[in-house]
PDB file of C-alpha atoms in Angstrom:
ATOM      1  CA  ALA A  15      -0.107   0.109  -0.321  1.00 48.00           C
ATOM      2  CA  TRP A  16       2.939   2.465   0.700  1.00 50.00           C
ATOM      3  CA  ARG A  17       4.341   2.021  -2.704  1.00 55.00           C
ATOM      4  CA  SER A  18       1.205   3.321  -4.355  1.00 55.00           C
ATOM      5  CA  THR A  19       1.294   6.831  -2.546  1.00 54.00           C
ATOM      6  CA  PRO A  20       2.189   9.411  -5.186  1.00 51.00           C
ATOM      7  CA  MET A  21       5.512  11.118  -3.790  1.00 53.00           C
ATOM      8  CA  SER A  22       9.253  11.404  -4.494  1.00 64.00           C
ATOM      9  CA  LEU A  23      10.724   7.827  -3.250  1.00 77.00           C
ATOM     10  CA  ASP A  24      14.236   8.512  -2.340  1.00 89.00           C
ATOM     11  CA  VAL A  25      16.843   6.250  -0.357  1.00 93.00           C
ATOM     12  CA  ALA A  26      16.083   8.020   2.939  1.00 93.00           C
ATOM     13  CA  LEU A  27      12.371   7.667   2.471  1.00 93.00           C
ATOM     14  CA  TYR A  28      12.803   3.811   1.884  1.00 95.00           C
ATOM     15  CA  ASN A  29      15.199   3.481   4.844  1.00 95.00           C
ATOM     16  CA  SER A  30      12.600   5.414   7.306  1.00 94.00           C
ATOM     17  CA  ILE A  31       9.994   3.070   5.795  1.00 94.00           C
ATOM     18  CA  PHE A  32      11.819   0.004   6.672  1.00 95.00           C
ATOM     19  CA  ASN A  33      12.760   0.914  10.089  1.00 94.00           C
ATOM     20  CA  ILE A  34       8.726   1.327  10.259  1.00 95.00           C
ATOM     21  CA  LEU A  35       8.165  -2.059   8.756  1.00 94.00           C
ATOM     22  CA  GLY A  36      10.830  -3.667  10.940  1.00 90.00           C
ATOM     23  CA  LYS A  37       9.123  -2.286  14.146  1.00 91.00           C
ATOM     24  CA  MET A  38       6.052  -4.191  12.718  1.00 91.00           C
ATOM     25  CA  SER A  39       8.011  -7.628  11.906  1.00 85.00           C
ATOM     26  CA  GLN A  40       6.885  -6.715   8.450  1.00 92.00           C
ATOM     27  CA  TRP A  41      10.241  -8.362   6.905  1.00 93.00           C
ATOM     28  CA  GLN A  42       8.535  -9.758   3.774  1.00 95.00           C
ATOM     29  CA  ASP A  43       7.812  -5.904   2.869  1.00 95.00           C
ATOM     30  CA  CYS A  44      11.450  -4.680   3.565  1.00 94.00           C
ATOM     31  CA  LEU A  45      12.698  -7.615   1.319  1.00 95.00           C
ATOM     32  CA  ALA A  46      10.452  -6.438  -1.575  1.00 96.00           C
ATOM     33  CA  GLY A  47      11.372  -2.811  -0.807  1.00 95.00           C
ATOM     34  CA  LEU A  48      14.969  -3.735  -1.355  1.00 93.00           C
ATOM     35  CA  GLN A  49      14.301  -5.687  -4.692  1.00 93.00           C
ATOM     36  CA  GLU A  50      12.441  -2.691  -6.027  1.00 93.00           C
ATOM     37  CA  MET A  51      15.123   0.119  -5.120  1.00 92.00           C
ATOM     38  CA  PRO A  52      17.162  -0.807  -8.043  1.00 91.00           C
ATOM     39  CA  LEU A  53      14.159  -0.781 -10.474  1.00 92.00           C
ATOM     40  CA  LEU A  54      13.689   3.177  -9.320  1.00 90.00           C
ATOM     41  CA  ARG A  55      17.230   3.886  -9.824  1.00 90.00           C
ATOM     42  CA  LEU A  56      18.040   3.821  -6.082  1.00 91.00           C
ATOM     43  CA  ARG A  57      20.720   2.413  -4.787  1.00 91.00           C
ATOM     44  CA  PRO A  58      19.993   0.561  -1.317  1.00 93.00           C
ATOM     45  CA  ASN A  59      22.920   1.666   1.365  1.00 93.00           C
ATOM     46  CA  GLN A  60      24.165   0.239   4.794  1.00 94.00           C
ATOM     47  CA  ILE A  61      21.412   1.398   6.524  1.00 94.00           C
ATOM     48  CA  SER A  62      18.597   0.350   3.768  1.00 95.00           C
ATOM     49  CA  TYR A  63      20.436  -3.400   4.607  1.00 95.00           C
ATOM     50  CA  VAL A  64      20.660  -2.951   8.449  1.00 95.00           C
ATOM     51  CA  ALA A  65      16.821  -1.804   8.497  1.00 95.00           C
ATOM     52  CA  ALA A  66      15.908  -4.929   6.592  1.00 95.00           C
ATOM     53  CA  MET A  67      18.106  -7.274   8.468  1.00 95.00           C
ATOM     54  CA  THR A  68      16.559  -6.000  11.783  1.00 94.00           C
ATOM     55  CA  ALA A  69      13.072  -6.646  10.238  1.00 94.00           C
ATOM     56  CA  CYS A  70      14.213 -10.243   9.420  1.00 94.00           C
ATOM     57  CA  SER A  71      15.400 -10.655  13.198  1.00 92.00           C
ATOM     58  CA  ARG A  72      12.373  -9.153  14.682  1.00 90.00           C
ATOM     59  CA  GLY A  73      10.202 -11.729  12.142  1.00 85.00           C
ATOM     60  CA  SER A  74      12.522 -14.485  13.428  1.00 90.00           C
ATOM     61  CA  HIS A  75      14.090 -15.083   9.886  1.00 94.00           C
ATOM     62  CA  TRP A  76      17.574 -15.256  10.916  1.00 94.00           C
ATOM     63  CA  ALA A  77      18.562 -16.981   7.428  1.00 95.00           C
ATOM     64  CA  GLN A  78      17.234 -13.904   5.378  1.00 95.00           C
ATOM     65  CA  ALA A  79      18.926 -11.484   7.616  1.00 94.00           C
ATOM     66  CA  CYS A  80      22.455 -13.416   6.998  1.00 94.00           C
ATOM     67  CA  ASP A  81      21.371 -13.872   3.204  1.00 94.00           C
ATOM     68  CA  LEU A  82      20.820  -9.997   3.307  1.00 94.00           C
ATOM     69  CA  LEU A  83      24.610  -9.559   4.506  1.00 91.00           C
ATOM     70  CA  LYS A  84      25.740 -11.553   1.538  1.00 90.00           C
ATOM     71  CA  MET A  85      23.673  -9.614  -0.877  1.00 90.00           C
ATOM     72  CA  MET A  86      25.490  -6.571   0.351  1.00 90.00           C
ATOM     73  CA  ALA A  87      28.904  -7.348  -1.309  1.00 79.00           C
ATOM     74  CA  ALA A  88      26.917  -8.539  -4.367  1.00 84.00           C
ATOM     75  CA  HIS A  89      25.157  -5.073  -4.529  1.00 78.00           C
ATOM     76  CA  THR A  90      28.425  -3.036  -4.147  1.00 76.00           C
ATOM     77  CA  THR A  91      27.837  -2.085  -0.576  1.00 84.00           C
ATOM     78  CA  PRO A  92      30.319  -3.713   1.596  1.00 88.00           C
ATOM     79  CA  PRO A  93      29.127  -5.213   4.646  1.00 90.00           C
ATOM     80  CA  ASN A  94      30.575  -3.109   7.768  1.00 92.00           C
ATOM     81  CA  VAL A  95      30.676  -4.051  11.535  1.00 94.00           C
ATOM     82  CA  ILE A  96      27.216  -2.511  12.158  1.00 94.00           C
ATOM     83  CA  SER A  97      25.857  -4.716   9.225  1.00 94.00           C
ATOM     84  CA  HIS A  98      27.788  -7.682  10.853  1.00 94.00           C
ATOM     85  CA  ASN A  99      26.150  -7.009  14.327  1.00 95.00           C
ATOM     86  CA  ALA A 100      22.624  -6.871  12.843  1.00 95.00           C
ATOM     87  CA  ALA A 101      23.360 -10.474  11.325  1.00 95.00           C
ATOM     88  CA  LEU A 102      24.827 -11.405  14.872  1.00 95.00           C
ATOM     89  CA  ASN A 103      21.540 -10.094  16.439  1.00 95.00           C
ATOM     90  CA  ALA A 104      19.485 -12.187  14.237  1.00 95.00           C
ATOM     91  CA  LEU A 105      21.487 -15.185  15.183  1.00 96.00           C
ATOM     92  CA  SER A 106      21.359 -14.640  18.812  1.00 95.00           C
ATOM     93  CA  SER A 107      17.574 -13.992  18.739  1.00 93.00           C
ATOM     94  CA  ALA A 108      17.382 -17.240  17.274  1.00 94.00           C
ATOM     95  CA  LYS A 109      19.336 -18.990  20.037  1.00 94.00           C
ATOM     96  CA  LEU A 110      22.347 -20.013  17.352  1.00 95.00           C
ATOM     97  CA  TRP A 111      25.384 -19.271  19.635  1.00 94.00           C
ATOM     98  CA  GLN A 112      27.500 -21.563  17.500  1.00 95.00           C
ATOM     99  CA  ARG A 113      26.600 -19.454  14.592  1.00 95.00           C
ATOM    100  CA  CYS A 114      27.302 -16.061  16.028  1.00 95.00           C
ATOM    101  CA  LEU A 115      30.984 -17.927  17.466  1.00 93.00           C
ATOM    102  CA  GLU A 116      31.704 -18.994  13.882  1.00 93.00           C
ATOM    103  CA  MET A 117      31.017 -15.575  12.127  1.00 93.00           C
ATOM    104  CA  MET A 118      33.145 -13.631  14.519  1.00 91.00           C
ATOM    105  CA  GLU A 119      35.833 -16.601  14.412  1.00 89.00           C
ATOM    106  CA  SER A 120      35.740 -16.563  10.242  1.00 88.00           C
ATOM    107  CA  LEU A 121      35.707 -13.033   9.642  1.00 83.00           C
ATOM    108  CA  GLU A 122      38.799 -10.309   9.456  1.00 82.00           C
ATOM    109  CA  ILE A 123      37.200  -7.543  10.795  1.00 85.00           C
ATOM    110  CA  THR A 124      37.610  -5.254  13.985  1.00 88.00           C
ATOM    111  CA  TRP A 125      34.416  -6.486  16.319  1.00 90.00           C
ATOM    112  CA  ASP A 126      33.008  -3.648  18.495  1.00 93.00           C
ATOM    113  CA  SER A 127      31.470  -3.890  22.032  1.00 92.00           C
ATOM    114  CA  VAL A 128      28.092  -4.588  20.441  1.00 95.00           C
ATOM    115  CA  SER A 129      29.500  -7.536  18.533  1.00 93.00           C
ATOM    116  CA  TYR A 130      31.002  -9.236  21.742  1.00 94.00           C
ATOM    117  CA  CYS A 131      27.735  -8.256  23.766  1.00 94.00           C
ATOM    118  CA  THR A 132      25.532  -9.887  21.338  1.00 95.00           C
ATOM    119  CA  THR A 133      27.594 -13.014  21.337  1.00 94.00           C
ATOM    120  CA  ILE A 134      28.078 -13.297  24.949  1.00 94.00           C
ATOM    121  CA  GLY A 135      24.535 -12.957  25.488  1.00 94.00           C
ATOM    122  CA  ALA A 136      23.653 -15.816  22.839  1.00 94.00           C
ATOM    123  CA  CYS A 137      26.351 -18.115  24.719  1.00 94.00           C
ATOM    124  CA  GLY A 138      25.122 -16.998  28.041  1.00 93.00           C
ATOM    125  CA  ASN A 139      21.793 -17.704  27.479  1.00 92.00           C
ATOM    126  CA  ALA A 140      23.005 -21.244  26.077  1.00 92.00           C
ATOM    127  CA  GLY A 141      24.700 -21.911  29.278  1.00 92.00           C
ATOM    128  CA  ASN A 142      28.143 -21.786  27.876  1.00 90.00           C
ATOM    129  CA  TRP A 143      30.067 -20.080  30.840  1.00 91.00           C
ATOM    130  CA  GLN A 144      33.373 -21.218  29.495  1.00 92.00           C
ATOM    131  CA  VAL A 145      32.807 -19.363  26.191  1.00 91.00           C
ATOM    132  CA  VAL A 146      31.416 -16.575  27.705  1.00 92.00           C
ATOM    133  CA  LEU A 147      34.781 -15.916  29.743  1.00 92.00           C
ATOM    134  CA  LEU A 148      36.835 -16.625  26.487  1.00 91.00           C
ATOM    135  CA  LEU A 149      35.053 -13.921  24.884  1.00 91.00           C
ATOM    136  CA  LEU A 150      35.330 -11.586  27.748  1.00 91.00           C
ATOM    137  CA  GLU A 151      39.010 -12.234  27.803  1.00 90.00           C
ATOM    138  CA  GLN A 152      39.367 -11.270  24.153  1.00 87.00           C
ATOM    139  CA  MET A 153      37.611  -8.332  24.808  1.00 83.00           C
ATOM    140  CA  ARG A 154      40.612  -6.790  26.841  1.00 80.00           C
TER     141      ARG A 154
END
């Protein structure tokens, strides 16, 4: 319905709409909007992808959030720590602490406190205190 409104659509407007849709767990509409943007000669940016990933996470669709992370690089929007954190959050919300660890171990990026806190929370909720202690040590 929001696409039929006559107005000038730009990336910032799409990002705002994605944020609103995300709060309502309307992840499918976010994904459709991401696919629609290039047809309108709009290039999704980091904010576009992170908003869509957050919507997927809130809708309990962690696999789609991780797929968006992969799509970013294919669409000339290289993922950064914020987009990786959105994927970590989706994995953590799905109680996939092993995948959180795999992501942190496999990527050569500088993780921030959000990255560690998300992964520590996922491991702690699963009762893996030895891993939590190792992650805390890595943060130092």
